[in-house]
CSV table of C-alpha atoms and ligand atoms in Angstrom, one decimal:
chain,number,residue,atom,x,y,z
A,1,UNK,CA,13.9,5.0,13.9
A,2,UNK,CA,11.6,6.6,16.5
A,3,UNK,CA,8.7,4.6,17.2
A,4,UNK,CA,5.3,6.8,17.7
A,5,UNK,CA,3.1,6.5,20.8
A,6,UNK,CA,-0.6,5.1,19.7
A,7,UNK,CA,-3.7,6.5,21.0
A,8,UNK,CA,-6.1,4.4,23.2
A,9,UNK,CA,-9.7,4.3,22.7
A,10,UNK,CA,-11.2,7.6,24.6
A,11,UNK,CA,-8.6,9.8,23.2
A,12,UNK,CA,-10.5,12.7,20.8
A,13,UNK,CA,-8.2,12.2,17.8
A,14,UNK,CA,-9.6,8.7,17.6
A,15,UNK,CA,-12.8,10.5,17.2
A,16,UNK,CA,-11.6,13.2,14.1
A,17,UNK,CA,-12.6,13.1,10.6
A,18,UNK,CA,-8.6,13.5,9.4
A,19,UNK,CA,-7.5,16.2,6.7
A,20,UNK,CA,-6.5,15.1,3.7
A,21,UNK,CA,-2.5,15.4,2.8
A,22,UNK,CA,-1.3,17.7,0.6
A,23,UNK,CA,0.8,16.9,-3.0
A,24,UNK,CA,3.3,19.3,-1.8
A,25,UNK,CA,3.7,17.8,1.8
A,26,UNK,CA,3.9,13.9,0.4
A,27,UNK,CA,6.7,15.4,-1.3
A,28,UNK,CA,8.8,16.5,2.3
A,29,UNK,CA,11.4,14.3,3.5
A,30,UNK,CA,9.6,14.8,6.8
A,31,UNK,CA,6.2,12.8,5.1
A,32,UNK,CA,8.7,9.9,4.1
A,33,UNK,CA,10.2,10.5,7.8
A,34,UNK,CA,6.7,10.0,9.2
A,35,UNK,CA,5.3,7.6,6.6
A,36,UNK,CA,9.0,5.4,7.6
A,37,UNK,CA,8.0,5.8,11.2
A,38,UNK,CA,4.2,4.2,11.0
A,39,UNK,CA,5.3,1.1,9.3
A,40,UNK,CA,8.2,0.4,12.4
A,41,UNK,CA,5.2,1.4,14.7
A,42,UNK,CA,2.9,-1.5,12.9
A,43,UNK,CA,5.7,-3.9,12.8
A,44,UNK,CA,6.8,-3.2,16.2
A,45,UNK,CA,3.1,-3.7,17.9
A,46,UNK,CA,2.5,-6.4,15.9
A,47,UNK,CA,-0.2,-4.6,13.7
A,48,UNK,CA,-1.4,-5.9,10.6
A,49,UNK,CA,-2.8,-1.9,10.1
A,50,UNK,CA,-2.2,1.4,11.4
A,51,UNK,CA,-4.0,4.9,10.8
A,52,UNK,CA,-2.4,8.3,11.2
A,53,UNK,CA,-4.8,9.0,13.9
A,54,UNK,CA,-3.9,6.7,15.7
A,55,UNK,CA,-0.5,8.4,16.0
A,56,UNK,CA,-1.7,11.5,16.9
A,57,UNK,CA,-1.9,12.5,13.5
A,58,UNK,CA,-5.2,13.9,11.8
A,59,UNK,CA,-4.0,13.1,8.7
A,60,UNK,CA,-5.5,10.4,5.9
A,61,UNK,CA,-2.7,7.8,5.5
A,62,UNK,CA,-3.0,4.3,5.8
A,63,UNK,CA,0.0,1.7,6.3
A,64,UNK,CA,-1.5,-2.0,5.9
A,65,UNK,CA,1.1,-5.5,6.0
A,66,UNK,CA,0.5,-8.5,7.0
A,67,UNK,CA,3.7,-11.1,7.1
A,68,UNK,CA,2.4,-14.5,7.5
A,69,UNK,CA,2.4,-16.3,10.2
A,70,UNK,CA,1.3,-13.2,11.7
A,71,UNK,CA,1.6,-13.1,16.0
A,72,UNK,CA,-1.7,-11.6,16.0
A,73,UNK,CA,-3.9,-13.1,13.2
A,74,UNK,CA,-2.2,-16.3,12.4
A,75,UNK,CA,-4.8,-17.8,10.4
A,76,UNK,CA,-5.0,-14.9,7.7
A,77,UNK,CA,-3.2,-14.4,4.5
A,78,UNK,CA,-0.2,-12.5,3.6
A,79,UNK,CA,-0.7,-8.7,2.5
A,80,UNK,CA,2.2,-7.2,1.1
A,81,UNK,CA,3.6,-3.2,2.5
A,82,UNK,CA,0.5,-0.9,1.7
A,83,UNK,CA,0.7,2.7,1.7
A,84,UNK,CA,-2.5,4.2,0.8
A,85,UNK,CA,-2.9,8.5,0.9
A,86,UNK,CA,-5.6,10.0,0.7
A,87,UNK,CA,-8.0,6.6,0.2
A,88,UNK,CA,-11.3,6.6,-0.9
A,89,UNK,CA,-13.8,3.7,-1.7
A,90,UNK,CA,-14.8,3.8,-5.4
A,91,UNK,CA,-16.5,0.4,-5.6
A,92,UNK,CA,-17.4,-2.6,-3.0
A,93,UNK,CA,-19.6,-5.6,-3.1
A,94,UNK,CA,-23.1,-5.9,-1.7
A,95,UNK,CA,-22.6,-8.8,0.2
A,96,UNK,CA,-20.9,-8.4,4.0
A,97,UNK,CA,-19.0,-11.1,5.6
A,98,UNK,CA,-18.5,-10.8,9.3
A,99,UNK,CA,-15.5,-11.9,11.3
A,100,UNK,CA,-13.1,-10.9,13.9
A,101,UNK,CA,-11.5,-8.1,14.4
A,102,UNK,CA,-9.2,-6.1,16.4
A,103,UNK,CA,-7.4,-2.8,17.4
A,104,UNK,CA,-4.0,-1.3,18.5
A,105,UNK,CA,-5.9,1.4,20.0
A,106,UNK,CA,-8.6,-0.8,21.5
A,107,UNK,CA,-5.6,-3.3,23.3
A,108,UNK,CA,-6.7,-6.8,24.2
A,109,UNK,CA,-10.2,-6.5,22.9
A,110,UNK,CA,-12.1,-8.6,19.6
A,111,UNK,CA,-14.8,-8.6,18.1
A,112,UNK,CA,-17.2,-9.4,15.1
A,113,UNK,CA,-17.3,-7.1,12.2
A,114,UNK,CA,-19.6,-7.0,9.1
A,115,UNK,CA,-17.7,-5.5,6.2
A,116,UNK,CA,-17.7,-5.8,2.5
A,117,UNK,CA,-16.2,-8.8,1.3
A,118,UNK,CA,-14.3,-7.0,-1.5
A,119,UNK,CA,-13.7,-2.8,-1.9
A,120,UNK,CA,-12.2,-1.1,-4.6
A,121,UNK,CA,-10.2,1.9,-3.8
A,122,UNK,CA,-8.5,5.1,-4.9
A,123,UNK,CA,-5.6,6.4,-3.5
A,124,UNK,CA,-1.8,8.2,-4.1
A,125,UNK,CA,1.0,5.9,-2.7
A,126,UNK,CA,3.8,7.4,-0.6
A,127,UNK,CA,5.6,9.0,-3.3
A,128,UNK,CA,2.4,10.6,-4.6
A,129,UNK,CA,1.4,8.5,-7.5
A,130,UNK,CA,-2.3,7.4,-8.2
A,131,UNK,CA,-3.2,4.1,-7.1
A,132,UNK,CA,-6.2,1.8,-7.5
A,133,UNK,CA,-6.7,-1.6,-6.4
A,134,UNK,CA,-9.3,-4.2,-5.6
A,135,UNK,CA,-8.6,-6.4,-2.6
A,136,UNK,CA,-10.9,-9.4,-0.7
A,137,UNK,CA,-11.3,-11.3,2.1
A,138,UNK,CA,-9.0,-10.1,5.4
A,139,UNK,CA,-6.8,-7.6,3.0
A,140,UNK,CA,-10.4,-5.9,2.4
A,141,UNK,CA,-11.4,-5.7,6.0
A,142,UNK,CA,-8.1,-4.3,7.0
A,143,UNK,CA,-8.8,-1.3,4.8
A,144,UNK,CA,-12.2,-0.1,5.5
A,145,UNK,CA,-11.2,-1.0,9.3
A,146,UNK,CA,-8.0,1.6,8.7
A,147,UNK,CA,-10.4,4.0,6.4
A,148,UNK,CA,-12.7,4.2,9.1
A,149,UNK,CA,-10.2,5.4,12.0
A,150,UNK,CA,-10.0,8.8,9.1
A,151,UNK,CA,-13.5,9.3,10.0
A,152,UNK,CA,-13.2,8.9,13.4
A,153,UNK,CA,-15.0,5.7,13.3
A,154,UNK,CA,-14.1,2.5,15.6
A,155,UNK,CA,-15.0,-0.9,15.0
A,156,UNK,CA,-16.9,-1.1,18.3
A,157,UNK,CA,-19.5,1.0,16.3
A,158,UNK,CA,-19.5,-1.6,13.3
A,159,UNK,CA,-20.2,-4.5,15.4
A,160,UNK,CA,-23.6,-6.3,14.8
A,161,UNK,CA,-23.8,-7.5,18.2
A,162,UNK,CA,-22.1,-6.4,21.0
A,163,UNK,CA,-22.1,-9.8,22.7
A,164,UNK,CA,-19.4,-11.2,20.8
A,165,UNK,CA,-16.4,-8.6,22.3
A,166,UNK,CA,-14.1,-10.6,23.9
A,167,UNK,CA,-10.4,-9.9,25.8
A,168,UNK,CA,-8.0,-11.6,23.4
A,169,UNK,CA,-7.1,-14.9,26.0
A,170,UNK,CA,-10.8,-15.7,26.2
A,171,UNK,CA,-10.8,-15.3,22.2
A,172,UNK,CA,-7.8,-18.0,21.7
A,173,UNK,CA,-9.1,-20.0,24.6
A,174,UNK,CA,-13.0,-19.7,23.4
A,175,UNK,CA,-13.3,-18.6,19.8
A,176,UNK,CA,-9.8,-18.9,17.7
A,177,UNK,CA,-9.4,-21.3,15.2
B,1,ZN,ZN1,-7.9,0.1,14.5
């Protein structure tokens, strides 16, 4: 299984509101191929979510798993295999919740997020089928943090204050736990 390169921070596909996939193309082996090839991307750099532009694809799919206890964000629940096409948001909460967050394509770097505390959303699955489900907590934050890299949108921009980035051994040293 080739593993894809990720985009850093500064690269313009980052920065790309992403097409939406076609019925026809989920069907191609070469989706399933590609689709196969995110989730050994996530797993391999520890990722608890990964966005096709951040593989140098403009495309809207979203891979989100997170096996517990995860290298990266120990202290967060399980999430089970995710594949979300084409998402959208139909419903969210009005309260935010802010906590930390990071990025494969922002390496070493955390910081605090407001987001929704719970989203409901719309999406097909990897074989094409509609999907809906209502998630919380971290498994919500994951989402609209992946959602976001289809607009072209970083977390750097969501952050309430930018005061509270830090590199990731000052986070565990400083701020973990
Ligand atoms: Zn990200």
């Amino acid at each position: 299984m080739p593993l894809l390169k990720i985009a850093r921070l500064g690269h313009p596909v980052l920065r790309q509101t992403a097409v939406p996939v076609e019925e026809t193309e989920i069907r191609t082996a070469a989706f399933s191929q590609f689709v196969d090839d995110m989730i050994d991307t996530m797993r391999e750099s520890d990722g608890v979510g990964l966005a096709a532009p951040q593989v140098y694809a403009s495309k809207r799919v979203v891979i989100i798993e997170v096996k517990g206890p995860h290298p990266r964000y120990p202290n967060q629940p399980e999430v089970p295999l995710t594949v979300l096409v084409n998402p959208q948001v139909i419903s969210h909460s009005s309260e935010l919740e802010e906590d930390w967050e990071g990025c494969l394509s922002i390496p070493d770097l955390r910081g605090r997020v407001p987001r929704w505390r719970s989203v409901e959303i719309r999406a097909l699955d990897r074989a094409g089928s509609p999907i809906q489900l209502k998630a919380g907590g971290f498994f919500a934050r994951v989402i609209q943090h992946e959602l976001d890299h289809l607009d072209g949108i970083m977390f750097l921009e969501r952050m309430s204050d930018l005061r509270t980035l830090t590199h990731l051994r000052e986070f565990q040293k400083y701020w973990a736990g």
